[in-house]
Amino acid sequence: QVQLMESGGGSVQAGGSLRLSCAASRYTYYCMTWFRQAPGKEREWVASRAGDGTRTYADSVKGRFTISRDNPKNTLDLQMNSLKPEDTAMYYCAARPSSSCGGSRDEYNYWGQGTQVTVSS
């Protein structure tokens, strides 16, 4: 079992930055991923960090978001720069009990409660 808790959400103007953090209850080799869900839309994959350190990003955030892991602190961070109104969503941290990553929410066993990000124009 792994418990996850997100923090760092908030409101920002377009072009601004936010840094999200996901605290895990213990260190794992699992794939760790950020998803997001806007009102009325499906939950979508944002970025993943595999157990071997490989990082992948959705096209919509590539070049603006950076996923990283702080192993001593057992946290997974998402640095979000050049934010756009379409980035507004609830952001969720998820863990998959495998070192490799997938993009489907059904592949993830552990989820945090989410943190809200709102970007105004």
C-alpha positions as MATLAB code, in Angstrom:
seq = 'QVQLMESGGGSVQAGGSLRLSCAASRYTYYCMTWFRQAPGKEREWVASRAGDGTRTYADSVKGRFTISRDNPKNTLDLQMNSLKPEDTAMYYCAARPSSSCGGSRDEYNYWGQGTQVTVSS';
ca = [
       0.000    0.000    0.000;
       1.098    3.510   -0.796;
      -0.652    6.648    0.353;
      -0.299    9.729   -1.790;
      -1.004   13.348   -0.942;
      -0.779   16.270   -3.320;
      -0.066   19.895   -2.459;
       0.900   23.113   -4.166;
      -2.175   23.931   -6.199;
      -3.621   27.415   -6.395;
      -4.674   30.241   -8.646;
      -2.336   31.978  -11.043;
      -2.533   34.195  -14.083;
      -1.713   32.930  -17.543;
       2.019   32.797  -18.076;
       2.693   32.128  -14.418;
       4.146   29.091  -12.671;
       3.162   26.619   -9.987;
       4.931   23.665   -8.440;
       2.882   20.661   -7.361;
       4.202   18.060   -4.969;
       3.029   14.534   -4.222;
       4.172   12.995   -0.956;
       4.310    9.203   -0.868;
       4.036    7.254    2.359;
       7.056    5.174    1.441;
       9.747    4.884   -1.171;
       8.803    2.695   -4.134;
      10.183    1.772   -7.501;
       6.721    2.302   -8.947;
       5.855    4.359  -11.960;
       4.601    7.719  -10.678;
       2.302    9.846  -12.792;
       0.361   13.088  -12.805;
      -3.148   13.155  -14.268;
      -5.586   16.039  -14.465;
      -9.305   16.430  -14.850;
     -11.114   19.564  -15.943;
     -14.835   20.040  -15.237;
     -16.929   18.004  -17.634;
     -13.912   16.255  -19.146;
     -12.238   12.905  -18.821;
      -9.217   12.492  -16.578;
      -6.164   12.811  -18.793;
      -2.555   11.776  -18.456;
      -0.075   14.645  -18.007;
       3.366   13.243  -17.229;
       5.061   10.119  -15.878;
       8.294    9.155  -14.243;
       9.163    5.469  -14.600;
      11.116    3.465  -12.069;
      14.280    3.809  -14.139;
      13.916    7.594  -14.223;
      12.485    7.868  -17.734;
      10.170   10.855  -18.026;
       7.369   11.271  -20.548;
       4.943   14.109  -21.177;
       1.670   14.752  -22.923;
       2.106   16.898  -26.021;
      -0.037   19.607  -24.470;
       2.468   20.199  -21.650;
       5.774   19.239  -23.259;
       8.334   22.001  -22.876;
       6.335   23.710  -20.129;
       6.027   21.076  -17.390;
       8.796   19.109  -15.714;
       8.264   16.007  -13.604;
      10.883   15.097  -11.026;
      11.349   12.910   -8.005;
      13.048   13.697   -4.727;
      14.014   10.288   -3.413;
      15.120   11.283    0.114;
      11.800   13.061    0.611;
       9.678   10.465   -1.230;
       8.026   13.193   -3.273;
       7.070   13.536   -6.904;
       7.023   17.113   -8.144;
       5.504   18.775  -11.177;
       6.962   22.155  -12.104;
       4.476   23.957  -14.322;
       5.636   27.015  -16.254;
       3.975   29.198  -18.872;
       0.574   28.145  -17.592;
      -2.465   28.542  -19.803;
      -6.174   28.764  -18.939;
      -6.623   25.324  -20.499;
      -4.340   23.907  -17.794;
      -7.083   24.600  -15.267;
      -8.017   21.281  -13.666;
      -7.810   19.122  -10.598;
      -4.391   17.494  -10.644;
      -3.932   13.984   -9.281;
      -0.851   11.992   -8.408;
      -1.022    8.256   -9.097;
       1.220    5.243   -8.627;
       1.339    2.037  -10.634;
       2.925   -1.047   -9.024;
       5.349   -1.525  -11.865;
       8.567    0.201  -12.860;
       7.123    0.869  -16.320;
       4.419    3.415  -16.991;
       1.100    3.466  -18.800;
      -1.170    6.311  -19.843;
      -4.496    4.817  -18.810;
      -5.956    5.653  -15.434;
      -7.121    2.040  -15.116;
      -3.502    0.931  -14.754;
      -2.986    2.863  -11.526;
      -3.792    1.397   -8.138;
      -3.000    4.322   -5.882;
      -4.325    7.849   -6.078;
      -4.118   11.052   -4.112;
      -7.084   13.310   -3.388;
      -6.054   15.926   -5.917;
      -5.056   19.566   -5.837;
      -6.817   22.316   -7.786;
      -4.995   24.465  -10.313;
      -6.789   27.482  -11.738;
      -5.247   29.647  -14.447;
      -6.950   32.906  -15.333;
      -6.514   34.794  -18.584;
];
